[in-house]
Coordinates of C-alpha atoms in Angstrom, one line a residue:
Chain A
M1 CA -37.8 85.4 21.9
K2 CA -38.3 89.1 22.4
S3 CA -36.6 89.1 25.9
V4 CA -33.7 87.2 24.4
R5 CA -33.4 89.8 21.7
N6 CA -33.5 92.6 24.2
L7 CA -30.9 90.9 26.3
Y8 CA -28.7 90.5 23.3
V9 CA -29.0 94.3 22.5
I10 CA -28.2 95.2 26.1
V11 CA -25.1 92.9 26.3
T12 CA -23.9 94.1 22.9
G13 CA -24.3 97.7 24.2
V14 CA -22.4 96.9 27.5
V15 CA -19.6 95.3 25.6
A16 CA -19.3 98.2 23.2
V17 CA -19.4 100.8 26.1
S18 CA -16.8 98.7 28.1
L19 CA -14.5 98.6 25.1
L20 CA -15.0 102.4 24.5
A21 CA -14.4 103.1 28.2
G22 CA -11.3 101.0 28.2
G23 CA -10.0 102.9 25.1
L24 CA -10.8 106.2 26.6
A25 CA -9.0 105.3 29.8
E26 CA -5.9 104.4 27.9
W27 CA -6.1 107.7 25.9
L28 CA -6.2 109.7 29.2
D29 CA -3.3 107.8 30.5
S30 CA -1.4 108.8 27.4
G31 CA -0.7 112.4 29.0
T32 CA -2.7 114.8 26.8
E33 CA -4.0 117.9 28.6
E34 CA -7.7 117.2 28.3
G35 CA -6.9 113.6 29.3
G36 CA -4.9 114.7 32.3
R37 CA -7.8 116.7 33.7
F38 CA -10.3 113.9 33.3
A39 CA -7.8 111.3 34.5
G40 CA -7.8 113.0 37.8
Y41 CA -11.3 111.9 38.4
V42 CA -11.0 108.4 37.1
Q43 CA -7.7 107.5 38.5
R44 CA -9.4 107.0 41.8
V45 CA -11.2 103.8 40.5
P46 CA -9.7 100.8 38.5
V47 CA -11.7 101.7 35.3
V48 CA -9.6 100.0 32.6
P49 CA -9.3 96.5 34.0
A50 CA -13.1 96.6 34.8
C51 CA -13.9 97.7 31.3
H52 CA -11.7 95.0 29.8
I53 CA -13.2 92.3 32.0
V54 CA -16.7 93.3 31.1
G55 CA -15.8 93.5 27.4
A56 CA -14.2 90.0 27.6
V57 CA -17.3 88.5 29.3
G58 CA -19.5 90.2 26.7
V59 CA -17.4 88.8 23.8
I60 CA -17.6 85.3 25.4
W61 CA -21.4 85.6 25.8
L62 CA -21.8 86.8 22.3
G63 CA -19.8 83.8 21.0
W64 CA -21.9 81.4 23.1
Y65 CA -25.1 83.1 21.8
W66 CA -23.9 82.9 18.2
L67 CA -23.2 79.2 18.6
K68 CA -26.7 78.7 20.1
L69 CA -28.3 80.6 17.3
A70 CA -26.3 78.6 14.7
G71 CA -27.4 75.4 16.4
G72 CA -31.1 76.6 16.3
I73 CA -30.8 77.4 12.6
T74 CA -29.2 74.0 11.9
S75 CA -32.0 72.3 13.8
I76 CA -34.6 74.2 11.6
A77 CA -32.7 73.1 8.5
R78 CA -32.6 69.5 9.8
R79 CA -36.3 69.6 10.4
L80 CA -36.9 70.9 7.0
K81 CA -34.9 68.0 5.7
A82 CA -36.5 65.5 8.0
N83 CA -38.3 63.6 5.3
S84 CA -35.6 64.1 2.7
I85 CA -33.2 61.5 1.5
M86 CA -30.5 64.3 2.1
D87 CA -31.2 64.0 5.8
S88 CA -28.0 61.9 6.3
R89 CA -25.8 64.9 5.4
F90 CA -27.0 66.6 8.6
R91 CA -26.5 63.7 10.9
G92 CA -22.7 64.3 11.0
N93 CA -23.4 68.0 12.0
D94 CA -25.1 67.3 15.2
K95 CA -22.1 68.4 17.1
R96 CA -22.7 72.0 15.9
K97 CA -19.4 72.3 14.4
A98 CA -20.6 73.9 11.3
S99 CA -19.4 77.3 10.7
G100 CA -21.8 80.2 10.1
N101 CA -21.4 80.2 6.3
A102 CA -21.7 76.4 6.1
V103 CA -24.9 76.5 8.1
I104 CA -26.3 79.3 5.9
D105 CA -25.4 77.2 2.9
E106 CA -27.0 74.1 4.3
L107 CA -30.0 76.2 5.3
S108 CA -30.2 77.7 1.8
E109 CA -29.8 74.3 0.2
A110 CA -32.4 72.7 2.5
L111 CA -34.8 75.6 1.9
S112 CA -34.3 75.2 -1.9
E113 CA -34.9 71.5 -1.7
A114 CA -37.9 72.0 0.5
L115 CA -39.1 74.6 -2.0
V116 CA -38.6 72.2 -4.9
R117 CA -40.3 69.4 -2.9
Y118 CA -43.3 71.6 -1.9
S119 CA -43.5 72.9 -5.5
N120 CA -43.7 69.3 -6.6
V121 CA -46.3 68.5 -3.9
I122 CA -48.3 71.6 -4.9
G123 CA -48.0 70.4 -8.6
E124 CA -49.2 67.0 -7.6
L125 CA -52.0 68.4 -5.6
E126 CA -53.0 70.7 -8.5
K127 CA -53.0 67.6 -10.8
Q128 CA -55.1 65.7 -8.3
I129 CA -57.5 68.6 -8.0
N130 CA -57.8 68.6 -11.8
D131 CA -58.3 64.8 -11.8
L132 CA -60.9 65.2 -9.1
Q133 CA -62.7 68.0 -11.0
I134 CA -62.7 65.8 -14.1
Q135 CA -64.0 62.9 -12.0
I136 CA -66.7 65.1 -10.5
Q137 CA -67.7 66.2 -14.0
L138 CA -67.7 62.6 -15.2
T139 CA -69.7 61.5 -12.1
Q140 CA -72.2 64.3 -12.6
R141 CA -72.5 63.3 -16.3
Q142 CA -72.9 59.7 -15.3
K143 CA -75.4 60.6 -12.7
G144 CA -77.3 62.7 -15.3
N145 CA -77.1 59.8 -17.7
I146 CA -78.3 57.3 -15.1
E147 CA -81.1 59.6 -14.1
A148 CA -82.0 60.2 -17.7
I149 CA -82.1 56.4 -18.2
I150 CA -84.1 55.8 -15.1
Y151 CA -86.5 58.6 -16.0
S152 CA -87.0 57.2 -19.6
I153 CA -87.5 53.6 -18.5
H154 CA -91.0 52.5 -19.4
D155 CA -91.2 50.6 -16.1
G156 CA -92.1 52.5 -13.0
V157 CA -89.1 52.9 -10.6
I158 CA -89.6 54.1 -7.0
V159 CA -86.9 54.5 -4.3
I160 CA -87.9 55.2 -0.7
D161 CA -85.8 55.5 2.5
E162 CA -86.1 53.6 5.8
F163 CA -88.8 56.0 6.9
D164 CA -90.9 55.4 3.8
R165 CA -90.1 58.8 2.4
L166 CA -89.9 59.1 -1.4
L167 CA -86.3 59.6 -2.6
M168 CA -86.7 59.1 -6.3
A169 CA -89.4 58.2 -8.7
N170 CA -89.3 58.2 -12.5
E171 CA -92.0 59.6 -14.8
A172 CA -93.6 56.2 -15.4
A173 CA -94.1 55.7 -11.6
G174 CA -95.4 59.2 -11.2
G175 CA -97.9 58.6 -14.0
L176 CA -98.9 55.3 -12.5
F177 CA -99.5 56.6 -9.0
N178 CA -100.6 60.2 -10.1
F179 CA -97.9 62.2 -8.3
N180 CA -95.2 64.6 -9.4
F181 CA -91.8 63.6 -8.2
R182 CA -90.4 67.1 -7.8
S183 CA -93.2 68.2 -5.6
S184 CA -93.5 64.9 -3.8
Q185 CA -89.9 64.2 -2.9
H186 CA -89.4 63.3 0.8
R187 CA -93.1 62.8 1.4
R188 CA -94.2 59.6 2.9
I189 CA -95.1 57.1 0.2
G190 CA -98.4 56.1 2.0
E191 CA -99.6 59.7 1.6
L192 CA -98.8 59.8 -2.1
I193 CA -100.4 56.5 -3.2
D194 CA -104.2 56.3 -3.0
E195 CA -105.9 53.5 -1.1
G196 CA -106.8 51.5 -4.2
K197 CA -103.1 50.8 -4.7
S198 CA -102.2 50.3 -1.1
E199 CA -101.3 46.7 -1.8
F200 CA -98.1 48.1 -3.4
V201 CA -97.3 50.2 -0.3
D202 CA -97.8 47.3 2.0
F203 CA -95.5 45.2 -0.2
L204 CA -92.8 47.8 0.0
R205 CA -93.0 47.9 3.8
Q206 CA -93.0 44.2 4.1
S207 CA -90.0 43.8 1.8
R208 CA -88.1 46.4 3.8
Q209 CA -89.0 45.0 7.2
S210 CA -88.2 41.4 6.2
K211 CA -84.8 42.6 4.9
A212 CA -85.2 39.9 2.3
Q213 CA -83.4 39.5 -1.0
P214 CA -85.3 40.9 -4.0
T215 CA -89.0 39.9 -3.6
R216 CA -91.5 39.7 -6.4
K217 CA -95.2 40.0 -6.5
E218 CA -97.9 40.4 -9.1
I219 CA -100.1 43.3 -8.2
E220 CA -103.3 44.4 -10.0
F221 CA -104.3 48.0 -10.2
L222 CA -107.4 49.6 -11.7
E223 CA -106.0 52.2 -14.1
D224 CA -108.3 54.4 -16.2
G225 CA -111.0 51.9 -15.5
K226 CA -109.0 49.0 -16.8
L227 CA -107.5 46.3 -14.7
K228 CA -103.8 46.2 -15.2
T229 CA -101.3 43.7 -13.8
F230 CA -97.8 44.7 -12.7
D231 CA -94.9 42.5 -11.9
C232 CA -93.3 44.3 -8.8
I233 CA -89.7 43.5 -7.9
V234 CA -88.6 45.1 -4.6
S235 CA -84.9 45.1 -3.5
C236 CA -83.5 46.4 -0.2
I237 CA -80.8 49.1 -0.3
Y238 CA -78.0 48.5 2.3
D239 CA -75.7 51.0 3.9
E240 CA -72.0 50.4 4.7
S241 CA -72.9 48.6 8.0
R242 CA -75.3 46.3 6.1
Q243 CA -78.4 48.0 7.5
V244 CA -81.4 48.5 5.3
C245 CA -81.5 52.2 4.4
G246 CA -84.3 52.0 1.8
V247 CA -85.9 50.0 -0.9
V248 CA -86.1 50.3 -4.7
A249 CA -89.1 49.0 -6.5
V250 CA -89.5 48.3 -10.2
L251 CA -93.0 47.9 -11.6
H252 CA -93.3 46.2 -15.0
D253 CA -96.7 46.2 -16.7
V254 CA -97.4 42.6 -17.6
T255 CA -101.0 43.1 -18.6
R256 CA -100.3 42.3 -22.2
E257 CA -98.2 39.2 -21.3
K258 CA -101.0 38.0 -19.0
Q259 CA -103.5 38.5 -21.9
I260 CA -101.2 36.6 -24.2
S261 CA -100.8 33.9 -21.6
Q262 CA -104.5 33.7 -21.2
I263 CA -105.0 33.5 -25.0
K264 CA -102.4 30.7 -25.1
N265 CA -104.1 28.8 -22.3
D266 CA -107.4 29.2 -24.0
F267 CA -105.8 28.0 -27.2
V268 CA -104.4 24.9 -25.5
N269 CA -107.8 24.3 -24.0
H270 CA -109.6 24.9 -27.3
V271 CA -107.2 22.7 -29.3
C272 CA -107.3 19.9 -26.7
H273 CA -111.1 20.0 -26.7
E274 CA -111.2 20.0 -30.4
L275 CA -108.7 17.2 -30.7
K276 CA -110.4 15.1 -28.0
T277 CA -113.8 15.3 -29.7
P278 CA -113.0 13.3 -32.8
L279 CA -110.6 11.2 -30.7
A280 CA -113.5 10.3 -28.4
S281 CA -115.5 9.0 -31.4
I282 CA -112.6 7.1 -32.8
S283 CA -111.9 5.5 -29.4
A284 CA -115.5 4.7 -28.7
Y285 CA -116.3 3.2 -32.1
S286 CA -113.0 1.1 -32.1
E287 CA -113.9 -0.3 -28.6
M288 CA -117.5 -1.1 -29.8
L289 CA -116.0 -3.0 -32.8
S290 CA -113.5 -4.9 -30.8
D291 CA -116.2 -5.8 -28.2
G292 CA -118.5 -7.1 -30.9
E293 CA -121.2 -4.5 -30.3
A294 CA -121.7 -3.9 -34.0
K295 CA -124.0 -6.8 -34.6
D296 CA -124.2 -6.8 -38.4
G297 CA -122.1 -6.0 -41.4
R298 CA -123.9 -2.8 -42.1
T299 CA -123.3 -1.5 -38.6
R300 CA -119.7 -2.5 -38.7
K301 CA -119.3 -0.6 -42.0
E302 CA -121.0 2.4 -40.5
F303 CA -118.6 2.3 -37.5
Y304 CA -115.5 2.1 -39.8
A305 CA -116.8 5.1 -41.7
V306 CA -117.2 7.1 -38.6
I307 CA -113.7 6.2 -37.5
Q308 CA -112.3 7.2 -40.9
N309 CA -114.2 10.5 -40.9
Q310 CA -113.2 11.4 -37.4
A311 CA -109.6 10.7 -38.3
I312 CA -109.9 13.1 -41.3
R313 CA -111.4 15.7 -39.0
L314 CA -108.6 15.3 -36.5
N315 CA -106.0 15.6 -39.3
R316 CA -107.7 18.8 -40.6
L317 CA -107.7 20.4 -37.3
I318 CA -104.0 19.6 -36.8
E319 CA -103.3 20.9 -40.3
D320 CA -105.1 24.2 -39.4
V321 CA -103.1 24.7 -36.3
L322 CA -99.9 23.8 -38.1
N323 CA -100.7 26.1 -41.1
I324 CA -101.2 29.1 -38.9
S325 CA -98.0 28.3 -37.1
R326 CA -96.1 27.9 -40.4
I327 CA -97.5 31.1 -41.9
E328 CA -96.7 33.1 -38.8
S329 CA -93.2 31.7 -38.6
G330 CA -92.7 32.2 -42.4
L331 CA -92.0 28.5 -43.0
V332 CA -95.0 27.8 -45.2
K333 CA -94.3 26.4 -48.6
V334 CA -96.2 28.6 -51.2
D335 CA -96.9 27.3 -54.7
K336 CA -98.3 30.3 -56.5
G337 CA -99.8 30.4 -60.0
P338 CA -102.6 32.0 -61.9
V339 CA -105.9 30.7 -60.6
S340 CA -109.6 31.6 -61.4
L341 CA -111.6 32.5 -58.3
T342 CA -114.8 31.5 -60.2
I343 CA -113.6 28.0 -60.7
L344 CA -112.4 27.7 -57.1
I345 CA -115.8 28.9 -55.8
E346 CA -117.6 26.3 -57.9
E347 CA -115.4 23.5 -56.5
Q348 CA -115.9 24.6 -52.9
L349 CA -119.6 25.1 -53.3
Q350 CA -119.9 21.4 -54.2
M351 CA -118.2 20.5 -51.0
I352 CA -120.4 22.7 -48.8
K353 CA -123.7 22.0 -50.7
S354 CA -124.8 19.0 -48.6
Y355 CA -124.1 20.9 -45.4
A356 CA -126.2 23.8 -46.5
E357 CA -129.0 21.5 -47.7
E358 CA -129.1 19.8 -44.3
K359 CA -129.8 23.2 -42.7
N360 CA -132.2 24.2 -45.6
I361 CA -130.0 27.1 -46.5
C362 CA -130.1 28.5 -50.1
L363 CA -126.7 29.1 -51.8
K364 CA -126.6 31.8 -54.5
D365 CA -123.6 32.2 -56.7
I366 CA -123.5 35.6 -58.4
G367 CA -120.4 35.5 -60.5
Q368 CA -119.9 38.8 -62.3
S369 CA -116.9 37.9 -64.3
R370 CA -116.8 34.3 -65.4
I371 CA -113.9 35.0 -67.6
V372 CA -110.2 34.6 -67.5
F373 CA -109.6 38.1 -66.1
D374 CA -110.7 37.1 -62.6
Q375 CA -107.5 35.2 -62.4
V376 CA -105.2 35.9 -59.5
Y377 CA -101.7 34.9 -58.9
A378 CA -102.1 32.7 -55.8
D379 CA -101.6 29.3 -54.1
K380 CA -104.7 27.4 -55.3
D381 CA -104.9 25.1 -52.2
M382 CA -104.6 28.0 -49.8
I383 CA -107.2 30.1 -51.6
S384 CA -109.5 27.1 -51.7
Q385 CA -109.1 26.8 -47.9
V386 CA -110.0 30.5 -47.6
I387 CA -113.2 30.1 -49.6
V388 CA -114.3 26.9 -47.8
N389 CA -113.7 28.5 -44.4
L390 CA -115.8 31.6 -45.4
L391 CA -118.6 29.4 -46.8
S392 CA -118.7 26.9 -43.9
N393 CA -118.7 29.8 -41.4
A394 CA -121.7 31.4 -43.2
V395 CA -123.6 28.1 -43.2
K396 CA -122.7 27.5 -39.5
Y397 CA -124.1 30.9 -38.3
T398 CA -127.1 31.1 -40.6
P399 CA -130.4 29.8 -39.2
S400 CA -132.4 27.2 -41.1
G401 CA -134.3 28.7 -44.0
G402 CA -131.7 31.5 -44.6
S403 CA -129.6 32.2 -47.6
I404 CA -126.0 32.8 -48.5
K405 CA -124.8 34.9 -51.5
I406 CA -121.4 34.5 -53.1
E407 CA -120.2 37.4 -55.3
T408 CA -117.1 37.9 -57.3
E409 CA -116.0 41.1 -59.0
V410 CA -113.0 42.4 -60.8
D411 CA -111.9 45.9 -60.0
E412 CA -109.5 46.8 -62.8
T413 CA -109.0 50.3 -61.5
A414 CA -107.7 48.9 -58.2
N415 CA -106.3 45.9 -60.0
V416 CA -107.9 43.4 -57.6
A417 CA -110.3 40.5 -57.7
R418 CA -112.9 40.7 -54.9
L419 CA -114.9 37.9 -53.4
S420 CA -117.6 38.3 -50.8
V421 CA -119.9 35.9 -48.9
T422 CA -123.0 37.4 -47.5
D423 CA -125.3 35.5 -45.1
T424 CA -128.6 36.2 -43.4
G425 CA -127.2 34.9 -40.1
V426 CA -127.0 36.0 -36.5
G427 CA -124.6 38.9 -37.2
I428 CA -121.8 40.3 -35.1
P429 CA -122.1 43.1 -32.4
E430 CA -120.2 46.2 -33.6
N431 CA -117.7 46.2 -30.7
E432 CA -116.6 42.7 -31.6
I433 CA -116.2 43.1 -35.4
E434 CA -112.6 44.3 -35.2
H435 CA -111.6 41.1 -33.3
V436 CA -113.3 38.5 -35.6
F437 CA -110.0 37.7 -37.4
D438 CA -108.0 37.4 -34.2
K439 CA -106.7 33.9 -33.4
F440 CA -109.1 31.8 -31.3
Y441 CA -111.5 34.8 -31.0
R442 CA -115.1 33.7 -30.9
V443 CA -117.9 36.2 -30.9
S444 CA -119.3 36.0 -27.4
T445 CA -123.0 36.1 -28.4
N446 CA -122.5 33.4 -31.1
K447 CA -120.3 31.0 -29.1
N448 CA -123.3 28.8 -28.4
Q449 CA -124.6 28.9 -31.9
A450 CA -122.1 26.5 -33.3
K451 CA -118.8 24.8 -32.4
G452 CA -115.5 26.2 -33.6
T453 CA -111.9 26.7 -32.7
G454 CA -111.6 30.4 -33.5
L455 CA -108.9 29.4 -36.0
G456 CA -110.8 29.5 -39.3
L457 CA -111.0 33.3 -39.9
N458 CA -107.5 33.8 -38.6
L459 CA -106.3 31.3 -41.1
V460 CA -108.2 33.3 -43.8
K461 CA -106.5 36.5 -42.8
Q462 CA -103.1 34.9 -42.6
I463 CA -103.4 33.3 -46.1
V464 CA -104.9 36.4 -47.8
E465 CA -102.8 39.1 -46.2
K466 CA -99.5 37.5 -45.2
V467 CA -99.1 35.1 -48.1
H468 CA -100.9 36.9 -50.9
D469 CA -100.6 40.6 -50.0
G470 CA -104.3 40.9 -50.2
R471 CA -106.9 42.3 -47.9
V472 CA -109.8 40.8 -45.8
F473 CA -112.9 42.7 -45.0
V474 CA -116.0 42.3 -42.9
S475 CA -119.3 44.1 -42.3
S476 CA -122.2 43.0 -40.1
K477 CA -125.4 43.9 -38.5
P478 CA -126.6 41.9 -35.5
G479 CA -129.7 39.9 -36.5
A480 CA -129.4 40.9 -40.2
G481 CA -126.3 39.0 -41.2
S482 CA -122.7 39.5 -42.2
T483 CA -120.5 39.9 -45.2
F484 CA -117.0 38.5 -45.2
G485 CA -114.7 38.7 -48.1
F486 CA -111.2 39.3 -49.5
E487 CA -109.4 41.1 -52.3
L488 CA -106.4 39.6 -54.1
P489 CA -104.1 41.4 -56.7
L490 CA -105.0 40.4 -60.3
A491 CA -102.5 38.3 -62.1
T492 CA -100.7 40.3 -64.8
R493 CA -101.7 39.4 -68.4
E494 CA -98.1 38.5 -69.1
V495 CA -98.0 35.9 -66.3
V496 CA -101.3 34.4 -67.5
E497 CA -100.3 34.3 -71.2
S498 CA -96.8 32.9 -70.4
L499 CA -98.5 29.7 -69.1
P500 CA -99.7 26.8 -71.2
V501 CA -103.5 26.8 -71.7
T502 CA -104.0 23.5 -69.7
S503 CA -102.5 24.9 -66.6
R504 CA -104.8 28.0 -66.5
G505 CA -107.4 28.0 -63.8
Chain B
M1 CA -138.9 -4.9 -14.3
S2 CA -139.2 -2.0 -16.7
R3 CA -136.3 -0.9 -18.8
K4 CA -134.3 2.0 -17.5
R5 CA -134.5 5.2 -19.6
V6 CA -131.3 7.2 -20.3
L7 CA -131.2 10.7 -21.7
I8 CA -128.0 11.3 -23.8
V9 CA -127.1 14.9 -24.5
D10 CA -124.3 15.8 -26.9
D11 CA -124.0 18.0 -30.0
E12 CA -121.6 15.3 -31.5
I13 CA -124.0 13.0 -33.2
H14 CA -121.5 10.2 -33.4
I15 CA -121.1 10.2 -29.6
V16 CA -124.8 10.0 -29.1
H17 CA -125.1 7.3 -31.7
V18 CA -122.4 5.1 -30.2
V19 CA -123.6 5.4 -26.6
A20 CA -127.1 4.7 -27.7
I21 CA -126.1 1.5 -29.4
K22 CA -124.1 0.4 -26.4
L23 CA -127.0 1.1 -24.0
R24 CA -129.7 -0.4 -26.3
N25 CA -127.5 -3.5 -26.6
N26 CA -127.7 -3.7 -22.8
D27 CA -131.4 -3.3 -22.6
Y28 CA -131.7 0.4 -21.9
E29 CA -134.2 2.7 -23.4
V30 CA -132.4 5.7 -25.0
I31 CA -133.6 9.2 -25.7
S32 CA -131.3 12.0 -27.0
A33 CA -130.9 15.7 -27.5
D34 CA -128.1 17.8 -29.1
N35 CA -128.2 20.8 -26.7
G36 CA -129.0 21.6 -23.1
A37 CA -132.3 23.4 -23.7
E38 CA -133.8 20.6 -25.7
A39 CA -132.5 18.1 -23.1
F40 CA -134.2 20.0 -20.3
E41 CA -137.6 19.8 -22.1
L42 CA -137.1 16.1 -22.6
A43 CA -136.0 15.6 -19.0
C44 CA -139.2 17.3 -17.8
S45 CA -141.5 15.4 -20.2
E46 CA -139.8 11.9 -20.3
K47 CA -138.5 11.7 -16.7
P48 CA -135.3 9.7 -17.6
D49 CA -133.7 7.5 -14.9
I50 CA -130.3 9.1 -15.6
I51 CA -128.9 11.9 -17.8
V52 CA -125.5 11.6 -19.6
T53 CA -124.5 15.0 -20.9
D54 CA -121.6 16.6 -22.6
F55 CA -120.0 19.7 -21.0
Q56 CA -119.6 22.0 -23.9
M57 CA -122.6 22.4 -26.2
P58 CA -124.3 25.2 -28.1
V59 CA -127.4 27.0 -26.9
M60 CA -127.1 25.6 -23.3
T61 CA -124.0 24.0 -21.8
G62 CA -124.0 20.8 -19.8
L63 CA -123.4 22.6 -16.6
E64 CA -126.3 25.1 -17.2
L65 CA -128.5 22.0 -18.0
V66 CA -127.6 20.4 -14.6
E67 CA -128.3 23.7 -12.8
K68 CA -131.7 23.9 -14.4
V69 CA -132.5 20.2 -13.7
R70 CA -131.6 20.7 -10.0
Q71 CA -133.8 23.7 -9.7
C72 CA -136.9 21.9 -11.2
E73 CA -138.9 20.0 -8.7
E74 CA -139.8 17.2 -11.2
T75 CA -136.2 16.6 -12.3
K76 CA -134.1 17.6 -9.3
D77 CA -133.3 14.0 -8.2
I78 CA -132.3 12.6 -11.6
P79 CA -128.6 11.5 -11.4
V80 CA -126.3 13.0 -13.9
I81 CA -123.0 11.9 -15.6
L82 CA -121.0 14.7 -17.2
L83 CA -118.8 13.9 -20.2
T84 CA -116.1 16.5 -20.8
A85 CA -113.2 17.0 -23.2
R86 CA -111.8 19.7 -20.9
N87 CA -109.5 18.8 -18.0
F88 CA -110.5 20.3 -14.7
A89 CA -113.8 21.6 -16.3
I90 CA -115.4 21.8 -12.9
E91 CA -114.2 21.8 -9.3
E92 CA -115.0 19.1 -6.8
Q93 CA -117.1 21.5 -4.7
Q94 CA -119.2 22.4 -7.8
Q95 CA -119.6 18.8 -8.7
E96 CA -120.9 18.1 -5.1
D97 CA -123.2 21.1 -5.1
L98 CA -124.8 20.1 -8.3
Q99 CA -124.9 16.5 -7.3
I100 CA -123.1 15.3 -10.4
S101 CA -122.7 11.6 -9.8
Q102 CA -119.7 11.2 -12.1
C103 CA -117.4 13.1 -14.4
L104 CA -116.0 11.2 -17.3
S105 CA -113.2 12.6 -19.4
K106 CA -113.3 12.3 -23.2
P107 CA -112.1 10.1 -24.9
F108 CA -114.2 7.7 -22.8
S109 CA -114.9 4.0 -22.9
P110 CA -118.6 3.1 -23.7
K111 CA -118.0 0.0 -21.5
E112 CA -116.9 2.2 -18.6
L113 CA -119.8 4.5 -19.1
L114 CA -122.2 1.6 -19.0
E115 CA -120.6 0.3 -15.8
N116 CA -121.0 3.8 -14.2
I117 CA -124.6 4.0 -15.2
E118 CA -125.3 0.6 -13.8
D119 CA -123.6 1.4 -10.5
I120 CA -125.4 4.7 -10.0
L121 CA -128.8 3.2 -10.8
Y122 CA -128.1 0.2 -8.5
H123 CA -127.2 2.4 -5.6
R124 CA -130.2 4.6 -6.2
A125 CA -132.4 1.6 -6.2
V126 CA -130.9 0.4 -2.9
V127 CA -131.4 3.8 -1.3
N128 CA -135.0 4.0 -2.6
R129 CA -135.7 0.5 -1.1
Q130 CA -134.3 1.6 2.3
V131 CA -136.4 4.7 2.3

């Protein structure tokens, strides 16, 4: 481009000098004195025609050069308009017929349009940049939220890459495996988890190598000296080419669920056993009767009585299970009214008397307030059930020759009536006392002392606390005996007096 | 031929009673206990021909009783029938190890129990004759 420009300057100079020389030669030829002297030197050569020829050639060249320049500019303008819908306007100008002004106008117009278009493009880009920035902020916020969620999940979450290096772990996982995520990131998982929990590491590796769909395994760890069970679900993470690039593991503590499941299984076993025992008697005695094994009328009568008693026992057990279930689900029908604990105790003592006498156990009823003020607002049948359960338990776990003391007292300050049953039985170890009211719980050391379902005391607690807003209590000393009892809110005087005399107690 | 002696062990008095009547009606001599510890003493002193015991009992379970019976030189060969209200109370291997002749699930038929007792005692008698 530079050489072309230089050439243009030279040619322009030559044309100008030629034209000047031609003019000068004509001036000399005009006959002036100074011209006549100089003409003498130049008349020897054909200066004027030469100058005119050179000038003419120069003018032609300049014209050609100008056309070429115009064509170049037009081409630039056309390129600028290449993507424009205005492009068609230039197609007719290919023959480079446009004049200089027209080309400049076109160029100006094209430049303006390009400027507008690029301004629009820049505007669009700025908008897209803004959108992207917003999206980045949103993504970062979402990432933060997801991280916060993952970190706050109670279950342990661990992510490792294809080389077993730790990519992410939440606080629960860190606590479970005793590592700090920040300082442990990118370390191999096998180095972070101690050997006692290596079953989990092996499971992660197996799941990754098998490239399987989510796999599940129950793994047991010893944590703080306690055996805990975790439900581990491991899923492979795939990259765009469907290659496994890591695994994510979620560890859910199912220790409690396992315990509940065990309790339920124990319950089913207990209930089945307890149901089968009277059923076995009913079945055996019925068969004996139908086979004519009861030889005389007395024996037959005895067999019928056994069948009847065992059927009652079976029904009572079913009722116990159903009552607990009803109370727990809130479906129990409660028929509350003012009842006297003293009268209920007397009734239940009559029922339990023969059982106590069989075992040579002395029953002592120490009623403090044999008056109307020990009345509580309660469901009579339910409280009778509570009293009989406490009394029969006491007889059951008291050795022959022992004694059982039943006490009632009215605490007007606390506005409660209190009943306690104290025996001289085997007692309960201290570490087991807090569980004695649990459903199906049986004191380990006393299991073999007597049969039971582990439902009686739970029913007592449910009836007293859930149905009557009362409180159960227990104290015991192994080998010395136990005291079980309950408190119920006293019936208000207004309630008692509002009822007819016959219905009291 | 002397009457065969059967030791019945169950804390359910009604079960003991009904089995005892069934066996006595079929010319067996019956002795009974309501727990494993008492039963072991009786087994040592009375040398029954067969023991019929419940699985779950206070003081000493049926399984503990069988283990003790098998460890004692005087009682180790006494055949045992185990009555149980629990399904899958013991595994086959355990039954084999403790030489429990039969496991009967409650509710059981006294007639079926009698048939089992007769079968076991008959096979034992045959084996003893061969020896």
